[in-house]
Amino acid sequence: MMGERITLRKIIIAPAVWVSFALLVFPLALSDIDSRLFSPLALPGYVLFVCMTVIGDILPKVRNFGFRLYWVPFIVVCYGVSLALGAGYYALCRRYTIQR
Amino acid sequence: MEGTNRETGVYEVNGSKEGPTAVVIGGMHGNEVNGYRVAANATNWELDAGRLLVIPLANIVAIERNSRRGPDGDLNRLFPSGQKPESALARAIWGVVKDTDPDVVIDLHRSRGLFNTHRRWIGQVLLLTEAHGERAIDTAEYVIDYMNENHVPRTMRFHRFTMADIHDTDRDTGMLIQKVQRDIGALGFLIESTEFLLDLETQLRWTTTITEQLLDQNGIQRTA
């Protein structure tokens, strides 16, 4: 992908996007199943999840939702964050390759 | 509440030596599973000293319905200080607590969220009564430090235990631990763990450890 034109389709299926998505979601999901498995790897997902529930807890329309329901929007947001990270990563790589 | 559908057991565990008396209560709120399961386990504990009275399933109707409230509403708001408790069940529980003449009362609860993080929830808190005195604060601080050092992962920052006072000293919350402190001068602790991002086994483990540590700090050591 480096040096090539970046398209949305390429970003969506890019390994960097899925790696960052997996790092955000799976360590936290594991620790939710068994909290003894909570590791520093879960920290980014943990902070993001807590932030989402803090915001949700003050919004009148969603404040009574159980926190378990936040897993659905959490996964969507994680994918969005991963897309942004992936796009940034490939943009940097492309720029670096062109400069060289 | 003998002979009614609200009849529930009261268990006594005696240590091999004389010592202080404690009361542990679980299931005040029927949907707070960790509280009644830990209290139920405590009925089988062995102690080196002292006496432990356990009411594991305080609000048995609410437990059967898996709901916070029982037929009379929120049981832990029916214990006004200096007055009769406001329901037959609350009066029965208060009768047991008062007759036991405890040195310490531990009430086990669980919240949905986290104290100081989620505006409406008070999880991961050790709640004290307002007139607790230095001994209670020292005990609570020791137990909280112990939990945060040994059980809560360092990176789980929002799950670290903390201490809170029942605020508004003039306001009567109707909570059992406040009545315990005001009416019979015993120490009252309310353990409020959380279900937020914690599996049930961890909730049980942490609630058990805090209860053991609080008892230990009050001279009642669990041996098995």
Coordinates of C-alpha atoms in Angstrom, one line a residue:
Chain A
M1 CA 0.0 0.0 0.0
M2 CA 2.9 2.3 0.7
G3 CA 3.5 4.8 -2.1
E4 CA 0.2 3.8 -3.8
R5 CA -3.0 5.9 -3.8
I6 CA -5.0 5.4 -0.6
T7 CA -8.6 4.6 -1.2
L8 CA -11.4 4.2 1.3
R9 CA -11.8 0.5 0.3
K10 CA -8.1 -0.1 1.0
I11 CA -8.3 1.6 4.4
I12 CA -11.4 -0.4 5.4
I13 CA -9.7 -3.8 4.9
A14 CA -6.2 -2.6 5.8
P15 CA -4.3 -4.7 8.3
A16 CA -3.4 -1.7 10.5
V17 CA -7.0 -0.9 10.9
W18 CA -7.9 -4.4 12.0
V19 CA -4.9 -4.7 14.3
S20 CA -5.8 -1.4 16.1
F21 CA -9.4 -2.5 16.3
A22 CA -8.4 -5.8 17.8
L23 CA -6.2 -4.1 20.3
L24 CA -9.0 -1.8 21.4
V25 CA -11.7 -4.4 21.7
F26 CA -10.3 -7.9 22.5
P27 CA -8.2 -7.2 25.6
L28 CA -11.2 -5.4 27.2
A29 CA -13.7 -8.1 26.1
L30 CA -11.4 -10.8 27.6
S31 CA -11.2 -8.9 31.0
D32 CA -15.0 -8.5 30.9
I33 CA -15.3 -12.3 30.8
D34 CA -12.7 -12.8 33.5
S35 CA -11.4 -9.6 35.2
R36 CA -8.2 -11.4 36.2
L37 CA -7.2 -11.2 32.5
F38 CA -7.2 -7.4 32.6
S39 CA -3.8 -6.4 31.2
P40 CA -2.2 -3.0 30.3
L41 CA -3.2 -3.8 26.7
A42 CA -6.8 -3.3 27.7
L43 CA -6.2 0.2 28.9
P44 CA -7.0 2.1 25.7
G45 CA -10.3 0.2 25.3
Y46 CA -11.0 0.6 29.0
V47 CA -10.6 4.4 28.9
L48 CA -12.7 4.7 25.8
F49 CA -15.5 2.5 27.3
V50 CA -15.5 4.4 30.6
C51 CA -15.6 7.8 28.7
M52 CA -18.6 6.6 26.6
T53 CA -20.5 5.5 29.7
V54 CA -19.7 8.7 31.5
I55 CA -21.2 10.7 28.6
G56 CA -24.1 8.3 28.3
D57 CA -24.8 8.5 32.0
I58 CA -25.5 12.3 31.7
L59 CA -27.6 12.1 28.5
P60 CA -31.3 12.0 29.4
K61 CA -32.4 9.6 26.6
V62 CA -29.8 6.9 27.3
R63 CA -29.0 7.3 31.0
N64 CA -31.2 4.4 32.0
F65 CA -29.6 2.0 29.6
G66 CA -27.6 -0.8 31.3
F67 CA -23.9 -0.4 30.8
R68 CA -23.8 -3.8 29.0
L69 CA -25.6 -2.2 26.1
Y70 CA -22.6 0.1 25.5
W71 CA -20.7 -2.8 24.0
V72 CA -22.6 -2.2 20.7
P73 CA -21.7 1.5 20.2
F74 CA -18.3 0.8 21.7
I75 CA -17.5 -1.7 18.9
V76 CA -18.7 0.8 16.3
V77 CA -16.7 3.7 17.9
C78 CA -13.6 1.4 18.1
Y79 CA -13.9 0.7 14.4
G80 CA -14.1 4.4 13.7
V81 CA -11.1 5.1 15.8
S82 CA -9.2 2.3 14.1
L83 CA -10.1 3.7 10.7
A84 CA -8.8 7.1 11.7
L85 CA -5.6 5.5 13.1
G86 CA -5.2 3.3 10.0
A87 CA -5.7 6.2 7.6
G88 CA -3.2 8.3 9.6
Y89 CA -0.7 5.4 9.6
Y90 CA -0.9 4.8 5.9
A91 CA -0.8 8.5 5.1
L92 CA 2.4 8.9 7.1
C93 CA 3.9 5.8 5.4
R94 CA 3.0 7.2 2.0
R95 CA 4.5 10.6 2.8
Y96 CA 7.7 9.0 4.1
T97 CA 8.0 6.7 1.0
I98 CA 7.5 9.6 -1.4
Q99 CA 10.0 11.8 0.4
R100 CA 12.6 9.0 0.1
Chain B
M1 CA -41.0 -12.6 59.9
E2 CA -41.5 -16.2 60.9
G3 CA -44.2 -18.1 59.1
T4 CA -44.5 -15.5 56.3
N5 CA -43.0 -15.6 52.7
R6 CA -40.4 -13.1 54.0
E7 CA -39.0 -15.5 56.6
T8 CA -35.2 -15.6 56.3
G9 CA -32.4 -17.2 58.2
V10 CA -30.1 -15.7 60.7
Y11 CA -26.8 -17.6 61.2
E12 CA -24.3 -17.4 64.0
V13 CA -20.7 -18.2 63.7
N14 CA -18.6 -18.3 66.9
G15 CA -14.8 -18.1 67.1
S16 CA -12.9 -20.4 69.5
K17 CA -12.0 -17.4 71.7
E18 CA -14.0 -14.5 73.1
G19 CA -14.0 -11.3 71.0
P20 CA -16.0 -8.6 69.3
T21 CA -19.3 -9.2 67.7
A22 CA -20.1 -8.4 64.0
V23 CA -23.2 -8.5 61.9
V24 CA -22.9 -9.1 58.1
I25 CA -26.0 -8.4 56.0
G26 CA -26.5 -9.4 52.4
G27 CA -29.5 -9.1 50.0
M28 CA -31.0 -5.8 51.2
H29 CA -31.4 -5.1 47.5
G30 CA -32.5 -8.2 45.7
N31 CA -30.6 -7.6 42.5
E32 CA -27.2 -7.2 44.1
V33 CA -26.1 -10.8 43.8
N34 CA -22.6 -10.4 45.2
G35 CA -24.0 -9.2 48.6
Y36 CA -26.2 -12.2 49.3
R37 CA -23.8 -14.8 47.9
V38 CA -20.9 -13.5 49.9
A39 CA -23.1 -13.3 53.0
A40 CA -24.3 -16.9 52.4
N41 CA -20.7 -18.1 52.1
A42 CA -19.9 -16.3 55.4
T43 CA -22.3 -18.6 57.3
N44 CA -19.7 -21.4 56.8
W45 CA -16.7 -19.4 57.8
E46 CA -14.5 -20.4 60.8
L47 CA -13.2 -17.7 63.1
D48 CA -10.4 -17.5 65.6
A49 CA -12.2 -15.2 67.9
G50 CA -15.4 -13.2 68.3
R51 CA -18.9 -13.8 67.1
L52 CA -20.3 -13.2 63.6
L53 CA -24.1 -13.0 63.0
V54 CA -25.1 -13.2 59.3
I55 CA -28.4 -12.3 57.6
P56 CA -27.6 -13.5 54.1
L57 CA -30.9 -13.0 52.4
A58 CA -32.3 -10.0 54.1
N59 CA -34.9 -9.1 51.5
I60 CA -35.9 -12.5 50.3
V61 CA -38.9 -11.4 48.2
A62 CA -36.7 -8.9 46.3
I63 CA -34.1 -11.5 45.8
E64 CA -36.6 -13.9 44.3
R65 CA -37.8 -11.2 42.0
N66 CA -34.2 -10.1 41.3
S67 CA -35.2 -6.5 41.9
R68 CA -33.7 -3.8 44.1
R69 CA -37.0 -3.1 45.8
G70 CA -39.2 -5.4 47.8
P71 CA -42.9 -5.1 48.6
D72 CA -42.2 -2.2 50.9
G73 CA -39.9 -0.3 48.6
D74 CA -36.2 0.2 49.1
L75 CA -35.4 -1.7 52.3
N76 CA -32.2 0.2 53.0
R77 CA -34.2 3.5 53.3
L78 CA -36.6 2.2 56.0
F79 CA -34.3 2.6 59.0
P80 CA -34.8 6.2 60.2
S81 CA -32.5 7.0 63.1
G82 CA -34.2 7.4 66.5
Q83 CA -37.5 6.0 65.3
K84 CA -39.0 2.6 64.6
P85 CA -38.1 1.1 61.2
E86 CA -40.8 1.7 58.6
S87 CA -41.8 -1.8 57.6
A88 CA -42.3 -5.1 59.4
L89 CA -39.2 -6.6 57.7
A90 CA -37.1 -3.6 58.6
R91 CA -38.3 -3.9 62.2
A92 CA -37.4 -7.6 62.3
I93 CA -33.9 -7.0 60.9
W94 CA -33.4 -4.1 63.3
G95 CA -34.6 -6.3 66.2
V96 CA -31.9 -8.9 65.3
V97 CA -29.2 -6.3 65.0
K98 CA -30.1 -4.5 68.2
D99 CA -30.3 -7.7 70.2
T100 CA -26.9 -8.8 69.0
D101 CA -25.4 -5.6 70.3
P102 CA -22.7 -5.6 67.6
D103 CA -19.4 -3.7 67.6
V104 CA -19.5 -3.5 63.8
V105 CA -22.1 -4.0 61.1
I106 CA -21.2 -4.6 57.5
D107 CA -23.9 -4.2 54.8
L108 CA -23.1 -5.7 51.4
H109 CA -24.2 -4.0 48.2
R110 CA -23.4 -3.5 44.5
S111 CA -23.7 -0.6 42.2
R112 CA -24.1 -0.4 38.4
G113 CA -21.4 2.2 37.9
L114 CA -18.4 3.8 39.5
F115 CA -18.1 6.5 42.2
N116 CA -16.6 9.8 41.0
T117 CA -16.9 8.6 37.4
H118 CA -20.5 7.9 36.7
R119 CA -22.6 10.7 38.2
R120 CA -25.5 8.6 39.5
W121 CA -23.6 5.5 40.8
I122 CA -21.4 4.9 43.8
G123 CA -19.6 1.6 42.9
Q124 CA -16.2 0.7 44.4
V125 CA -16.9 2.6 47.6
L126 CA -16.6 1.8 51.3
L127 CA -19.3 4.0 52.8
L128 CA -19.1 5.1 56.4
T129 CA -21.4 6.9 58.7
E130 CA -20.8 10.5 59.4
A131 CA -19.7 10.2 63.0
H132 CA -17.4 7.4 62.4
G133 CA -14.4 8.6 64.3
E134 CA -10.7 8.0 63.6
R135 CA -10.8 4.2 64.2
A136 CA -13.3 3.7 61.5
I137 CA -11.5 6.0 59.1
D138 CA -8.2 4.2 59.8
T139 CA -9.8 0.8 59.3
A140 CA -11.5 1.9 56.0
E141 CA -8.2 3.5 54.7
Y142 CA -6.3 0.3 55.5
V143 CA -8.8 -1.9 53.8
I144 CA -9.0 0.3 50.7
D145 CA -5.2 0.5 50.4
Y146 CA -5.1 -3.3 50.8
M147 CA -7.7 -3.8 48.0
N148 CA -6.1 -1.3 45.7
E149 CA -2.6 -2.7 46.2
N150 CA -3.4 -6.4 46.1
H151 CA -6.5 -6.9 44.0
V152 CA -7.4 -4.0 41.7
P153 CA -5.1 -3.9 38.6
R154 CA -3.0 -0.8 38.5
T155 CA -4.2 0.1 35.1
M156 CA -7.9 -0.2 36.1
R157 CA -7.7 3.3 37.5
F158 CA -11.5 4.0 37.6
H159 CA -12.1 0.8 39.6
R160 CA -9.9 1.7 42.5
F161 CA -11.7 1.6 45.8
T162 CA -12.3 4.8 47.7
M163 CA -14.0 5.9 50.9
A164 CA -17.1 8.0 51.2
D165 CA -19.1 9.5 54.0
I166 CA -22.8 9.5 54.1
H167 CA -23.1 13.1 53.2
D168 CA -25.4 15.8 54.7
T169 CA -24.8 15.0 58.3
D170 CA -28.2 16.5 59.3
R171 CA -30.1 14.4 56.8
D172 CA -31.4 11.0 57.8
T173 CA -30.9 8.7 54.9
G174 CA -32.8 5.8 56.5
M175 CA -29.9 3.5 55.8
L176 CA -29.2 0.7 58.2
I177 CA -25.5 1.7 58.8
Q178 CA -26.5 5.2 59.8
K179 CA -29.1 3.9 62.3
V180 CA -26.5 1.5 63.7
Q181 CA -24.1 4.3 64.4
R182 CA -26.7 6.8 65.7
D183 CA -28.9 4.5 67.7
I184 CA -26.5 1.9 69.2
G185 CA -23.1 3.5 68.6
A186 CA -21.7 0.6 66.6
L187 CA -19.4 1.0 63.6
G188 CA -21.3 0.7 60.3
F189 CA -19.7 0.0 56.9
L190 CA -21.5 -0.4 53.6
I191 CA -19.5 -2.1 50.9
E192 CA -20.6 -1.0 47.5
S193 CA -18.8 -2.9 44.8
T194 CA -19.7 -2.6 41.1
E195 CA -20.8 -4.8 38.3
F196 CA -19.3 -2.4 35.7
L197 CA -16.8 -4.4 33.6
L198 CA -16.3 -7.0 36.3
D199 CA -17.4 -10.6 36.1
L200 CA -19.4 -12.0 38.9
E201 CA -16.5 -14.2 40.3
T202 CA -14.4 -11.0 40.6
Q203 CA -17.2 -9.2 42.3
L204 CA -17.6 -12.1 44.8
R205 CA -13.8 -12.3 45.4
W206 CA -13.4 -8.6 46.0
T207 CA -16.5 -8.4 48.2
T208 CA -15.4 -11.4 50.2
T209 CA -11.9 -9.9 50.7
I210 CA -13.1 -6.5 51.9
T211 CA -15.5 -8.2 54.3
E212 CA -12.7 -10.4 55.7
Q213 CA -10.4 -7.4 56.0
L214 CA -13.0 -5.3 57.7
L215 CA -13.7 -8.1 60.2
D216 CA -10.0 -8.7 60.7
Q217 CA -9.4 -5.0 61.4
N218 CA -12.1 -5.2 64.0
G219 CA -10.6 -8.2 65.8
I220 CA -12.4 -11.1 64.0
Q221 CA -10.1 -13.2 62.0
R222 CA -11.3 -15.8 59.5
T223 CA -9.3 -19.0 59.7
A224 CA -11.2 -21.1 57.1

